[in-house]
mmCIF file of C-alpha atoms and ligand atoms in Angstrom:
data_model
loop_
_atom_site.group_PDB
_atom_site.id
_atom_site.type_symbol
_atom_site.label_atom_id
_atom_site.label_comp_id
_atom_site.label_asym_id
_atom_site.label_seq_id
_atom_site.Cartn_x
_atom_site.Cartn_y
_atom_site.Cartn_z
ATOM 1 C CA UNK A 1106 -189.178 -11.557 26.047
ATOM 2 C CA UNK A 1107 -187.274 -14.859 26.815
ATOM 3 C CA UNK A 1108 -189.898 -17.164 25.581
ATOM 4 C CA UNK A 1109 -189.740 -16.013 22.249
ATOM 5 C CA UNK A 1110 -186.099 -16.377 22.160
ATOM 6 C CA UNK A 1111 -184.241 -19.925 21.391
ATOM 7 C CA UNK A 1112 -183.079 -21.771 24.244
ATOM 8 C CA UNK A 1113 -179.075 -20.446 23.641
ATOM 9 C CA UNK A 1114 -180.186 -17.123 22.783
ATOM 10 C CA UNK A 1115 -181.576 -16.957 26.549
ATOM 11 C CA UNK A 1116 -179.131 -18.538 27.977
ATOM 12 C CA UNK A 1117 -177.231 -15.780 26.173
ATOM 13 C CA UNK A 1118 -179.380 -13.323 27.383
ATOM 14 C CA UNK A 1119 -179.809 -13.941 31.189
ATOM 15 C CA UNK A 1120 -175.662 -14.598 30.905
ATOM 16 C CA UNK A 1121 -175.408 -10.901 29.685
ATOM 17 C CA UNK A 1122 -177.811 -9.237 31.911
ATOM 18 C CA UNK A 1123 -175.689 -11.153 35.310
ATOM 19 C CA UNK A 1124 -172.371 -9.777 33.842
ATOM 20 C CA UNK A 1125 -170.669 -8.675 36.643
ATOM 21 C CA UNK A 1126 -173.207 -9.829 39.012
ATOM 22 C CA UNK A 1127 -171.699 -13.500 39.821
ATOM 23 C CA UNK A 1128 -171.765 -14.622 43.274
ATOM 24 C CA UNK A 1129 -168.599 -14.942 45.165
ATOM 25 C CA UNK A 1130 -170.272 -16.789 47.911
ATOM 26 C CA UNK A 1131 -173.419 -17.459 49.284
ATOM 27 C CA UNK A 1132 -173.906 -14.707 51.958
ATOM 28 C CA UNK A 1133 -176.932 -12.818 51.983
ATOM 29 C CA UNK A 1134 -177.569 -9.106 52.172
ATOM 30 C CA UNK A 1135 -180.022 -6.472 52.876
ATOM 31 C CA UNK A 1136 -179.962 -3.568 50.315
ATOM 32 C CA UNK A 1137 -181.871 -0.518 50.175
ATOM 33 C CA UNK A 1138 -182.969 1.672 47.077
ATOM 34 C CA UNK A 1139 -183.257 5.499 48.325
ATOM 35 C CA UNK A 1140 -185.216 6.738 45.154
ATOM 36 C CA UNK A 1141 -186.560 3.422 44.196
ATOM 37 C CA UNK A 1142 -189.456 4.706 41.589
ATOM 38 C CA UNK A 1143 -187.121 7.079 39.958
ATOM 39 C CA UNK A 1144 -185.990 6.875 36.314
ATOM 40 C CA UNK A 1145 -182.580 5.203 37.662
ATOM 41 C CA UNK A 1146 -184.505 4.003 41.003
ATOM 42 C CA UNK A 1147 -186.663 1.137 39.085
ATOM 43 C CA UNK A 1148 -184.271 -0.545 36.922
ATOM 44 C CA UNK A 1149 -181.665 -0.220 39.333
ATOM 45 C CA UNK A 1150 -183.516 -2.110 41.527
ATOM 46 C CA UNK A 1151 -185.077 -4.581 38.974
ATOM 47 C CA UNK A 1152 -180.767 -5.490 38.772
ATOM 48 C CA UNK A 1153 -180.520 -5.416 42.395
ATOM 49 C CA UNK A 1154 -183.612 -7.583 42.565
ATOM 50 C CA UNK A 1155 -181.626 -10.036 40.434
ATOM 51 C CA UNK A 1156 -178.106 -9.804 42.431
ATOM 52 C CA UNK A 1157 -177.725 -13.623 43.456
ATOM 53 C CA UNK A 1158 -176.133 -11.814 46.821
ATOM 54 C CA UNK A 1159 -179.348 -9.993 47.260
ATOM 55 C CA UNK A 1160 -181.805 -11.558 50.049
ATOM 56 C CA UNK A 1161 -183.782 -8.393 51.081
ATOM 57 C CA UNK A 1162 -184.213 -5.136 48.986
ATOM 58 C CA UNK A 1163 -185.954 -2.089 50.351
ATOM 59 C CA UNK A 1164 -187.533 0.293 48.183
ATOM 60 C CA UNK A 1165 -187.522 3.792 49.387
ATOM 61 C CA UNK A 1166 -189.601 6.580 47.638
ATOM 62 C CA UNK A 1167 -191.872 9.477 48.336
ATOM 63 C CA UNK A 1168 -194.249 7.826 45.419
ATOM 64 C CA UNK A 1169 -195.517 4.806 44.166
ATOM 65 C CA UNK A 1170 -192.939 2.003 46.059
ATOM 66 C CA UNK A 1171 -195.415 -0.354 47.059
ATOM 67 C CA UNK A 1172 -196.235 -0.996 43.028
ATOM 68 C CA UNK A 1173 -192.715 -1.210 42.294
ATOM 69 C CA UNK A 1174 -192.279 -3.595 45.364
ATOM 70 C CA UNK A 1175 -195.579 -5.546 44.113
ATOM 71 C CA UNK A 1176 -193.836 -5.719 40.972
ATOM 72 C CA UNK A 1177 -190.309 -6.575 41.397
ATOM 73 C CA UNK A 1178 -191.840 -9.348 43.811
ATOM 74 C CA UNK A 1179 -193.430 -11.102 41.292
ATOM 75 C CA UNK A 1180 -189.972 -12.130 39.997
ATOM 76 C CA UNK A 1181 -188.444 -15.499 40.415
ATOM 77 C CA UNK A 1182 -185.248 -14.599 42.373
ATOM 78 C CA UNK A 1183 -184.918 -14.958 46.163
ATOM 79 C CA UNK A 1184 -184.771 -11.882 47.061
ATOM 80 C CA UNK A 1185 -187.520 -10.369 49.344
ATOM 81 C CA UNK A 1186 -188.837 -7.058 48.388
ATOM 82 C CA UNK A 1187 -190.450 -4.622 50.487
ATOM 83 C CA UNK A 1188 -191.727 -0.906 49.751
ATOM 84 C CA UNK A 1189 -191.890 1.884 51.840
ATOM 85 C CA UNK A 1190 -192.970 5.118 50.805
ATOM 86 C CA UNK A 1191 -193.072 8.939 52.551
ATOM 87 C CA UNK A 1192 -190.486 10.451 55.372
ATOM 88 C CA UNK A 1193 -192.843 8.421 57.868
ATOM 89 C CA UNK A 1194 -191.902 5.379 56.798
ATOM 90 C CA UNK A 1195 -187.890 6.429 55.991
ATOM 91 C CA UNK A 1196 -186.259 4.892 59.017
ATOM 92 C CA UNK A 1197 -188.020 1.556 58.443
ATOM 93 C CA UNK A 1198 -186.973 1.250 55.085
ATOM 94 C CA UNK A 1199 -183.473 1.304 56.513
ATOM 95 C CA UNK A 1200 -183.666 -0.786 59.252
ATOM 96 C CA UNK A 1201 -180.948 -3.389 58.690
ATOM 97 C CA UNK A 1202 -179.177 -2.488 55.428
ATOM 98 C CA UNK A 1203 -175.528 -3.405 54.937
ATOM 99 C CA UNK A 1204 -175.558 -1.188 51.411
ATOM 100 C CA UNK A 1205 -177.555 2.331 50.639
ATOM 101 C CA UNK A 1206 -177.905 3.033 47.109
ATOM 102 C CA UNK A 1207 -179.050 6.259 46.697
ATOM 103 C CA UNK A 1208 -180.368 7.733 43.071
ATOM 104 C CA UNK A 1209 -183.170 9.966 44.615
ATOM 105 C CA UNK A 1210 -183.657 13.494 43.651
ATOM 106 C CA UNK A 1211 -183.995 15.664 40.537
ATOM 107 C CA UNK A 1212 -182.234 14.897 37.331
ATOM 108 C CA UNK A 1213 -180.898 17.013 34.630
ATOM 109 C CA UNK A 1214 -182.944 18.907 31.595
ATOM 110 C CA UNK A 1215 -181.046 20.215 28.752
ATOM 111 C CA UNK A 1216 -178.946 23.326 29.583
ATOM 112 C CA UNK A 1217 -178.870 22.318 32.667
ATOM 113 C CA UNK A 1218 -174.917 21.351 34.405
ATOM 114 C CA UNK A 1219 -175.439 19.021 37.267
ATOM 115 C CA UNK A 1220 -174.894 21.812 39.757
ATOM 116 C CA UNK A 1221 -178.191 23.312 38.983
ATOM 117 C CA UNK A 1222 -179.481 20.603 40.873
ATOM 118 C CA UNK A 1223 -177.599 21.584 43.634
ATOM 119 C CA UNK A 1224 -180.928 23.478 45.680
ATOM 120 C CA UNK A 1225 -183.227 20.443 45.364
ATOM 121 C CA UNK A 1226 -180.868 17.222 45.856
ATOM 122 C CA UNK A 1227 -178.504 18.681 48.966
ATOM 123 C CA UNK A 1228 -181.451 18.671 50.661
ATOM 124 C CA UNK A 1229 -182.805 14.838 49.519
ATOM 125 C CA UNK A 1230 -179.022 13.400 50.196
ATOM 126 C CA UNK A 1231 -178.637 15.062 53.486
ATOM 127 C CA UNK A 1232 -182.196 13.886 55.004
ATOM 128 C CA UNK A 1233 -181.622 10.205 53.733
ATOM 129 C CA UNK A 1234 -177.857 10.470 55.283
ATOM 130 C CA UNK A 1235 -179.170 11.579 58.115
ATOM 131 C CA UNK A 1236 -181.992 8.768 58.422
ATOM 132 C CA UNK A 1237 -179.188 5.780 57.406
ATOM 133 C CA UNK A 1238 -176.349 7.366 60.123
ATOM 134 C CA UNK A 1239 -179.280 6.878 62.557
ATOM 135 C CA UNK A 1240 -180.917 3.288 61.806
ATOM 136 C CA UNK A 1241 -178.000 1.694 59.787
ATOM 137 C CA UNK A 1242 -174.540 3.495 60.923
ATOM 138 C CA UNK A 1243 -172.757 0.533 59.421
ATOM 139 C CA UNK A 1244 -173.974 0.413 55.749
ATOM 140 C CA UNK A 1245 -172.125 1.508 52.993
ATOM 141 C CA UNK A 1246 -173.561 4.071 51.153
ATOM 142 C CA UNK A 1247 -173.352 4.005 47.719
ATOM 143 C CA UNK A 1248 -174.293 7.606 46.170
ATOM 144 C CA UNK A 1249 -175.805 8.513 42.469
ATOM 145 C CA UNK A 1250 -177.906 11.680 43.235
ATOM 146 C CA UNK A 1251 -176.361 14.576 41.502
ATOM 147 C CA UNK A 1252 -173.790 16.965 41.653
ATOM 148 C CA UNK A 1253 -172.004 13.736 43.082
ATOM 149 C CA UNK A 1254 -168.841 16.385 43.775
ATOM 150 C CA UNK A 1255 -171.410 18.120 46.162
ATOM 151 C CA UNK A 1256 -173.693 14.905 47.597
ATOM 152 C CA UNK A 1257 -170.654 13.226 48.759
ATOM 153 C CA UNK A 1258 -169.478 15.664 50.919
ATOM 154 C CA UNK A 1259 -172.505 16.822 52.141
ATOM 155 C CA UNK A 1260 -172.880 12.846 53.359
ATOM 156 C CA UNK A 1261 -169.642 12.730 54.665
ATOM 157 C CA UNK A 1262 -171.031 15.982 57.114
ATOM 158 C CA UNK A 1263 -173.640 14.545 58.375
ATOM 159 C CA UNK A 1264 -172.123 11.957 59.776
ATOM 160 C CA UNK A 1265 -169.757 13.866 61.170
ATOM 161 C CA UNK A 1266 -172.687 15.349 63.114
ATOM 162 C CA UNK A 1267 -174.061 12.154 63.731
ATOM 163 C CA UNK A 1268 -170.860 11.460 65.369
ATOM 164 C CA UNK A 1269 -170.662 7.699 62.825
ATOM 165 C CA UNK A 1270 -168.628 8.889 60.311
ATOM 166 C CA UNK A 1271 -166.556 6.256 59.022
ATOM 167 C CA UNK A 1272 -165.001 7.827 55.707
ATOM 168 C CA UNK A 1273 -164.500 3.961 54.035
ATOM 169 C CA UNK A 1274 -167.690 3.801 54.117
ATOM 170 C CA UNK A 1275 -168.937 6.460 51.764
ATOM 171 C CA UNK A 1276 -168.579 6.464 48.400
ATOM 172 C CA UNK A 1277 -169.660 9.103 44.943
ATOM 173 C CA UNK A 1278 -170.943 6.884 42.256
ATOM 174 C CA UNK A 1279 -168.513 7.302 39.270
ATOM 175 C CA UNK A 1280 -168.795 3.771 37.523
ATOM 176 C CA UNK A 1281 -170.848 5.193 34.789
ATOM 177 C CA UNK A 1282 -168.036 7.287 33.787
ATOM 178 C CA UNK A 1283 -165.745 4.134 33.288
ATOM 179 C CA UNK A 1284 -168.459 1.989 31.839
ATOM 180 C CA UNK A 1285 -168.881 4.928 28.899
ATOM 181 C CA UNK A 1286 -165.441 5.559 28.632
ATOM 182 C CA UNK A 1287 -165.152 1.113 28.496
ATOM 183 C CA UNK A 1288 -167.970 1.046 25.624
ATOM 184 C CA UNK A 1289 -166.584 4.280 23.576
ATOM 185 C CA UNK A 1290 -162.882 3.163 23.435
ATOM 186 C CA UNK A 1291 -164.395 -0.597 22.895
ATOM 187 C CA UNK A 1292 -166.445 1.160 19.835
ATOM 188 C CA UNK A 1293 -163.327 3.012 18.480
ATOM 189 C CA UNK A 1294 -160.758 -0.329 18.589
ATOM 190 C CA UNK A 1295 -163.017 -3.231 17.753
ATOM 191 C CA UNK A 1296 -162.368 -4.977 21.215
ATOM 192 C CA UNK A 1297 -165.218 -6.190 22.820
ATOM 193 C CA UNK A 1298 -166.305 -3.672 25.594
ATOM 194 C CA UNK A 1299 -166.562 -6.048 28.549
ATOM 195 C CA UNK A 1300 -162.750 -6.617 27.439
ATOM 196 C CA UNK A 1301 -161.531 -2.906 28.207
ATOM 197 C CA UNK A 1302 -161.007 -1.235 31.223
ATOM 198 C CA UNK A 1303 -160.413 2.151 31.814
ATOM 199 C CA UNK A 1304 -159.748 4.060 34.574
ATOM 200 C CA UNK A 1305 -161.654 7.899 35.385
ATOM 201 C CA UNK A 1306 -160.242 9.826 38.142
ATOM 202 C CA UNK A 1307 -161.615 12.974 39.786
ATOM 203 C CA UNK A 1308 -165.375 13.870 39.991
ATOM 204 C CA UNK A 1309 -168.458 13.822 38.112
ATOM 205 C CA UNK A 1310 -168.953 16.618 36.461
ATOM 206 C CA UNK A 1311 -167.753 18.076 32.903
ATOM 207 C CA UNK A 1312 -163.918 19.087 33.293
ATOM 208 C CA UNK A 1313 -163.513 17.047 36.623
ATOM 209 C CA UNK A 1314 -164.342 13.840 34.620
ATOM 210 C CA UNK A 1315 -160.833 12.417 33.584
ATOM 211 C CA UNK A 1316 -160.393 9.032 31.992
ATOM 212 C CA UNK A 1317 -156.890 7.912 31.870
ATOM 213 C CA UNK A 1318 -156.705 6.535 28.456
ATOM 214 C CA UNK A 1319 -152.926 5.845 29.021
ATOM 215 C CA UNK A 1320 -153.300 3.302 31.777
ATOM 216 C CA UNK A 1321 -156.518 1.627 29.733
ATOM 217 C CA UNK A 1322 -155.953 -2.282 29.910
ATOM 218 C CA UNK A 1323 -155.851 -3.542 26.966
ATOM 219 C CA UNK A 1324 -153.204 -0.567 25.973
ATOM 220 C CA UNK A 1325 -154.496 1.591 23.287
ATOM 221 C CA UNK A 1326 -152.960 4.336 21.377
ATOM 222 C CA UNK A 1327 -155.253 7.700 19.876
ATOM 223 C CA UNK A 1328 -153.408 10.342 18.154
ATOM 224 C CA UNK A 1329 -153.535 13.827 19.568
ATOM 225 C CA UNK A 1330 -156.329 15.068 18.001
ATOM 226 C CA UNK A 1331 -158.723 11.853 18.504
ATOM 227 C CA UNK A 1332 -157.450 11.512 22.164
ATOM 228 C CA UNK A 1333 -158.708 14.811 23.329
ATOM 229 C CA UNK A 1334 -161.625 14.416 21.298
ATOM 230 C CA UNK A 1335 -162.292 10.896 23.286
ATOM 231 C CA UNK A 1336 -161.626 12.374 26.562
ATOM 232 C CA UNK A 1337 -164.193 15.082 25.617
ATOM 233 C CA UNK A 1338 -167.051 12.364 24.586
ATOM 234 C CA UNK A 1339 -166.042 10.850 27.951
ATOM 235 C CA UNK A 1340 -166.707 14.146 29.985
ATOM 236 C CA UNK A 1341 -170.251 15.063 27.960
ATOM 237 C CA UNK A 1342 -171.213 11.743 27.415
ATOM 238 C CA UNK A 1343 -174.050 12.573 30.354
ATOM 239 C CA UNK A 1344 -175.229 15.834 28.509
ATOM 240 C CA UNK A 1345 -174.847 13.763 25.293
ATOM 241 C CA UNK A 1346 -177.673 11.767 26.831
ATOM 242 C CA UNK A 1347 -179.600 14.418 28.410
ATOM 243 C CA UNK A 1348 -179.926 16.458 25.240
ATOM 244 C CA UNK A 1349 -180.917 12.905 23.370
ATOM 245 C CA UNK A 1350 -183.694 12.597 26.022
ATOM 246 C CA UNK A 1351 -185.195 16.204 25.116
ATOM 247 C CA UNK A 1352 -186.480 17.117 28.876
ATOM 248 C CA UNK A 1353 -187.100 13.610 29.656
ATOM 249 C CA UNK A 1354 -184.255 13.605 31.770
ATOM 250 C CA UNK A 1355 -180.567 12.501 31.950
ATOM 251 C CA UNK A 1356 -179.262 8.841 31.663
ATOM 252 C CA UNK A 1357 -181.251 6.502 33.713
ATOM 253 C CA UNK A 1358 -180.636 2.888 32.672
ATOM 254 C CA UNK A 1359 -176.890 2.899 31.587
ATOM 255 C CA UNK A 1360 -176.683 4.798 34.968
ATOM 256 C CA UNK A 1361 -179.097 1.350 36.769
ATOM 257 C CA UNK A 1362 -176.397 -0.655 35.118
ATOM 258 C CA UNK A 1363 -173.460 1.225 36.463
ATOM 259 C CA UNK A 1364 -174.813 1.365 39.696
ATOM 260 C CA UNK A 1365 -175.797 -2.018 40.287
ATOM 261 C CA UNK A 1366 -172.318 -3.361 39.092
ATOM 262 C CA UNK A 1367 -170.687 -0.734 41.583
ATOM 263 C CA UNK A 1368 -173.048 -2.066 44.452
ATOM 264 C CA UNK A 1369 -172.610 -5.240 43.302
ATOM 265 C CA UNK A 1370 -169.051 -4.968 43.807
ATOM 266 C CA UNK A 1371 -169.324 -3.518 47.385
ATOM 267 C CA UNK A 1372 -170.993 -6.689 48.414
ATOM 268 C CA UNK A 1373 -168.606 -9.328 46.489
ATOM 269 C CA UNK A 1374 -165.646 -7.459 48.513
ATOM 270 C CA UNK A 1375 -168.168 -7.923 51.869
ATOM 271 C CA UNK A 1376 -167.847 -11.574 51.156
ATOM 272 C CA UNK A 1377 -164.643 -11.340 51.425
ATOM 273 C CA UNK A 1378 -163.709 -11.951 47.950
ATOM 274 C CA UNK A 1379 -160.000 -10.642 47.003
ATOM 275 C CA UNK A 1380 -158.932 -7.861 43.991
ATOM 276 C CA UNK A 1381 -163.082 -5.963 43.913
ATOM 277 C CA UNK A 1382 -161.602 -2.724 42.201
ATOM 278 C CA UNK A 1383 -163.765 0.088 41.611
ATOM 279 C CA UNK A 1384 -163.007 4.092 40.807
ATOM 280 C CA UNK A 1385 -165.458 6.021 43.221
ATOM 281 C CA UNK A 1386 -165.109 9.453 44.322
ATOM 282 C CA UNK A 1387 -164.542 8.927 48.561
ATOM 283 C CA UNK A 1388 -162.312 11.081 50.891
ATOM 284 C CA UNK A 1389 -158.850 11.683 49.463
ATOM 285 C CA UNK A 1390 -155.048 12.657 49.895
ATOM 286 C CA UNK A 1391 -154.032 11.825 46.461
ATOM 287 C CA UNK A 1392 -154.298 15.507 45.577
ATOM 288 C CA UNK A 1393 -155.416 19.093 47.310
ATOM 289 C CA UNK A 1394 -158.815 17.734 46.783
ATOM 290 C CA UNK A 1395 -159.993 16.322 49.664
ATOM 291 C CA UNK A 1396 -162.497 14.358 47.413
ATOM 292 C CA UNK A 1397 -161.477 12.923 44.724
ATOM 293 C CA UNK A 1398 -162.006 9.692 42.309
ATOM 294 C CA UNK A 1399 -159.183 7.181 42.317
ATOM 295 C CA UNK A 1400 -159.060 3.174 41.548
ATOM 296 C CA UNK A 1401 -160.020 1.750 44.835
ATOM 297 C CA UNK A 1402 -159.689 -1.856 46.516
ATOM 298 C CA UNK A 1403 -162.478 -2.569 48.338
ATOM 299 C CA UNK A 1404 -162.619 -5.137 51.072
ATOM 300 C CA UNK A 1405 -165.015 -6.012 54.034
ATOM 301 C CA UNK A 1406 -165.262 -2.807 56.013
ATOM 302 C CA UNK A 1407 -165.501 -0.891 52.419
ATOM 303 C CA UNK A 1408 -162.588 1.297 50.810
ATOM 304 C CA UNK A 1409 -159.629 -0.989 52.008
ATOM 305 C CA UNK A 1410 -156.738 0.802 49.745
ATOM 306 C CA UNK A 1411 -157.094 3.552 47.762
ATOM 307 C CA UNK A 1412 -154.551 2.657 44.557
ATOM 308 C CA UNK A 1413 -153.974 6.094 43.227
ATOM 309 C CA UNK A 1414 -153.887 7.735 40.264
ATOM 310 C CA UNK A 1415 -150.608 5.670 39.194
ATOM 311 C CA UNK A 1416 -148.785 7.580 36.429
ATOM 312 C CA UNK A 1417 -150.428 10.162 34.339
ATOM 313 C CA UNK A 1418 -149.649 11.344 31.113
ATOM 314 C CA UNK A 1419 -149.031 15.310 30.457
ATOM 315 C CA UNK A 1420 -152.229 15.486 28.561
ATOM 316 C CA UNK A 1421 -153.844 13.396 31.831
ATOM 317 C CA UNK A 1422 -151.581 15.557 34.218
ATOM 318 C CA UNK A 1423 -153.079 18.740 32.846
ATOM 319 C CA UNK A 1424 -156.532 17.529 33.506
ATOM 320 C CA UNK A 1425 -156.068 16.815 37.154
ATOM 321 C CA UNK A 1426 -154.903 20.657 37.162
ATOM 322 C CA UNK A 1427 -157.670 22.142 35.443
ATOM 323 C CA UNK A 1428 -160.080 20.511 37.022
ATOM 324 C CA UNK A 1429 -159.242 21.239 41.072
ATOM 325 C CA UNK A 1430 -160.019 24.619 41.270
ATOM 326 C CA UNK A 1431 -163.601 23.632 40.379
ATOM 327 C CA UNK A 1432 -163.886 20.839 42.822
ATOM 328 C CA UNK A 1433 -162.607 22.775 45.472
ATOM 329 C CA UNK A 1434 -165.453 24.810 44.721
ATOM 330 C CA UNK A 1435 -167.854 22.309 44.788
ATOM 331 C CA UNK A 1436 -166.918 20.489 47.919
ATOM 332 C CA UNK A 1437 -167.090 23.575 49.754
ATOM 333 C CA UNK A 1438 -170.438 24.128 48.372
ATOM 334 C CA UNK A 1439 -171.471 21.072 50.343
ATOM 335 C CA UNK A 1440 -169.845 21.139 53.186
ATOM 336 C CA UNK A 1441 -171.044 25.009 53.824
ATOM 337 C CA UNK A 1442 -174.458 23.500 53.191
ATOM 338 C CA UNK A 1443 -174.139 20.636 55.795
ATOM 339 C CA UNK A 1444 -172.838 23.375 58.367
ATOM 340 C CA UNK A 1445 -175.976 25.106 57.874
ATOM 341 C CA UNK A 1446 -178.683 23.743 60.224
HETATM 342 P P1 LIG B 2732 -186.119 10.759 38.523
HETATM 343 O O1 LIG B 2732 -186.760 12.089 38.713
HETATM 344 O O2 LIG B 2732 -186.607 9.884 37.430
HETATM 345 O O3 LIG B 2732 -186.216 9.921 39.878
HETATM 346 C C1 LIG B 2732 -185.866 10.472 41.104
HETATM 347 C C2 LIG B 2732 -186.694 9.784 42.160
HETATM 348 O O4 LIG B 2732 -186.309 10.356 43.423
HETATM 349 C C3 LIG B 2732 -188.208 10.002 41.997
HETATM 350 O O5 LIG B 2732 -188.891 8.763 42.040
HETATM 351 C C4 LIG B 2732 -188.564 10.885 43.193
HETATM 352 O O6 LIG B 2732 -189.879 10.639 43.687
HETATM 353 C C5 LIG B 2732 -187.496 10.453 44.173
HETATM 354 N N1 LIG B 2732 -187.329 11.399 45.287
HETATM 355 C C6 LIG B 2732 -187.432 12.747 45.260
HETATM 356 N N2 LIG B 2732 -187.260 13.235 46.503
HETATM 357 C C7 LIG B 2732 -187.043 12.172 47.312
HETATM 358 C C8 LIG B 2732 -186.814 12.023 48.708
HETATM 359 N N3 LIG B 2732 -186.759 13.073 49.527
HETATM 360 N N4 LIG B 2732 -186.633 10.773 49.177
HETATM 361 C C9 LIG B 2732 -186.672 9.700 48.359
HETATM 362 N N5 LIG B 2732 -186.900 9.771 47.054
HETATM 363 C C10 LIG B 2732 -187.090 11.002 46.532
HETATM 364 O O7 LIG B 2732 -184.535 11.025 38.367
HETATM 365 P P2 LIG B 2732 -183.424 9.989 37.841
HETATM 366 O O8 LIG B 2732 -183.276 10.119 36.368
HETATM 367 O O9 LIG B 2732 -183.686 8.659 38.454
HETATM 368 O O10 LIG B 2732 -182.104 10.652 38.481
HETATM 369 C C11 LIG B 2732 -181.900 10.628 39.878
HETATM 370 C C12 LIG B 2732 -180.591 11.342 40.246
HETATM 371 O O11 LIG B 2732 -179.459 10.636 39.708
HETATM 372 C C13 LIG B 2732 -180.462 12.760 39.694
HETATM 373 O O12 LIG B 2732 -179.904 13.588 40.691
HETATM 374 C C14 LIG B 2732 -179.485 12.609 38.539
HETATM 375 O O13 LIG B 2732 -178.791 13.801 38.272
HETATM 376 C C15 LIG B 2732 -178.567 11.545 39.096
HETATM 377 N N6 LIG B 2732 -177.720 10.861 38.110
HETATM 378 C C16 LIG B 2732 -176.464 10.516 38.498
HETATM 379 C C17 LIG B 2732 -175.619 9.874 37.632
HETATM 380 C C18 LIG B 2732 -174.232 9.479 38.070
HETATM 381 O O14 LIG B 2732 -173.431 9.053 37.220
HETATM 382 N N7 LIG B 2732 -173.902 9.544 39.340
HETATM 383 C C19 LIG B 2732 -176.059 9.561 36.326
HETATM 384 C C20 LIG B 2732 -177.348 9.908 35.961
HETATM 385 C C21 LIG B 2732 -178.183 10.573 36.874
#
């Protein structure tokens, strides 16, 4: 593709595929894919592959890894690449990994909410959680597979059981949330989306989804009427996708994008580099949740502050409300799933 562009055009190019992937320092890192051939799992990795902080990447699938691996290694980036494929071959793939980024398991068809999903991936996150509390107790672990408001906690059990759990360590992937919520209100004002930044608290899922337009930087103002219908793009923007896709499955390389800038960031924050700020759904005492999304500074040993949900609106207030009750019920879901054996 780059050959057939003019020399600033690719320079303009490779510049906009490493946004938010420069290098704070030169420290190098071993990251593993859990998922790697998956619909998010290769292009997540392709990114990952191309993270200047990246020296080692392990693919981990229950298909096809070693092409992926043969492929990504064919690319001109330092990074090492190495697949590993079936449960024999789990622990390896996770021997030595400072960040797990985990996008295995089933995604979404139309009519489906993300907590259909909940019978198939429970099971995935919990037996790669309970692989990486084993070989790599240390790593941050970084997790996409769906119903996030579910995963998480069900990862937080298990290493409970595994006696490791270190809750700074854990975190729900929510980026994708801010990056839509970053390109719709970018869309709506004229500003340039890498520009805006907008904080979502609370899960990932429908009504738990809450951007908080009011404390978007730069400041912009909707009326009534166009705010909530904003807030509602924001919250379907994943089914928006999903129905788009027509059973081919939910969104897979906006969601590569979002994940590799929020693992991205993890690492820049390893090194030790000041102000990384990410939302991510982690353990919580903001609200009666005791998960919950919030802005969070990260640092070397992983969530270093959580910042809070700062000053809501009414309209933002209400949203925290509604949406509690529902993931109160989806925590529990998890953790009643981890406590079976
Ligand atoms: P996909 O079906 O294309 O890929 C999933 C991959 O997981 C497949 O390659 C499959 O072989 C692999 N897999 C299945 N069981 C496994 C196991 N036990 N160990 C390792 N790998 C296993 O699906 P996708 O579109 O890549 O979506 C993956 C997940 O990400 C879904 O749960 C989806 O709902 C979720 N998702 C999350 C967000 C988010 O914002 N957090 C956004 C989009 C999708």
């Amino acid at each position: 593709m780059f050959s057939r562009l003019a020399r600033p055009q690719q320079a303009a190019a490779l510049k906009a595929i490493s946004r938010n992937f420069s290098v704070s320092s030169q420290n190098q890192h071993k990251v593993a894919v859990m998922g790697a051939s998956g619909g998010i799992g290769q292009p997540l990795s392709l990114l990952m592959k191309q993270a200047p902080q990246v020296s080692q990447l392990s693919l981990y699938d229950i298909v096809h890894t070693p092409g992926v691996a043969a492929d990504l290694g064919h690319i001109e980036s330092p990074a090492k690449v190495t697949g590993y494929v079936g449960p024999d071959q789990l622990k390896a793939s996770l021997e030595g990994c400072e960040v797990v980024v985990i996008p295995a398991g089933v995604p979404r068809k139309p009519g489906m909410t993300r907590d259909d999903l909940f019978n198939t991936n429970a099971s995935i996150v919990r037996d790669l959680c309970r692989a990486a509390a084993e070989v790599c107790p240390k790593a941050f672990i970084a997790i996409i597979s769906n119903p996030v408001n579910s995963t998480v906690p069900i990862a937080s059990e298990v290493y409970k059981q595994a006696g490791v759990y270190d809750p700074s360590r854990i975190f729900g992937v929510t980026t994708l949330d801010i990056v839509r919520a970053n390109a719709f209100i970018g869309e709506l004002k004229g500003v340039d989306p890498r520009e805006v930044n907008c904080p979502v608290i609370g899960g990932h899922a429908g009504i738990t989804i809450i951007p908080v337009i009011s404390q978007c930087t730069p400041a912009v103002q909707f009326p009534a009427d166009q705010l909530k219908a904003l807030t509602e793009r924001i919250q379907d923007a994943g089914t928006e996708v999903v129905k788009a896709k027509a059973g081919a499955g939910s969104a897979t390389l906006s969601m590569a994008y979002a994940g590799a800038r929020f693992a991205v960031s993890l690492l820049r924050a390893m090194d030790g580099e000041q102000g990384v700020v990410e939302c991510s759904y982690v353990r919580s005492d903001v609200t009666e949740s005791p998960y919950f999304s919030t802005p969070c500074l990260l640092g070397k040993n992983g969530l270093e502050k959580n910042l809070g949900m700062g000053t809501l609106s009414e309209f933002e207030s209400d949203l925290v409300k509604k949406a509690l009750p529902e993931l109160l019920a989806s925590i529990k879901k998890g953790e009643d799933f981890a406590a079976k054996k």
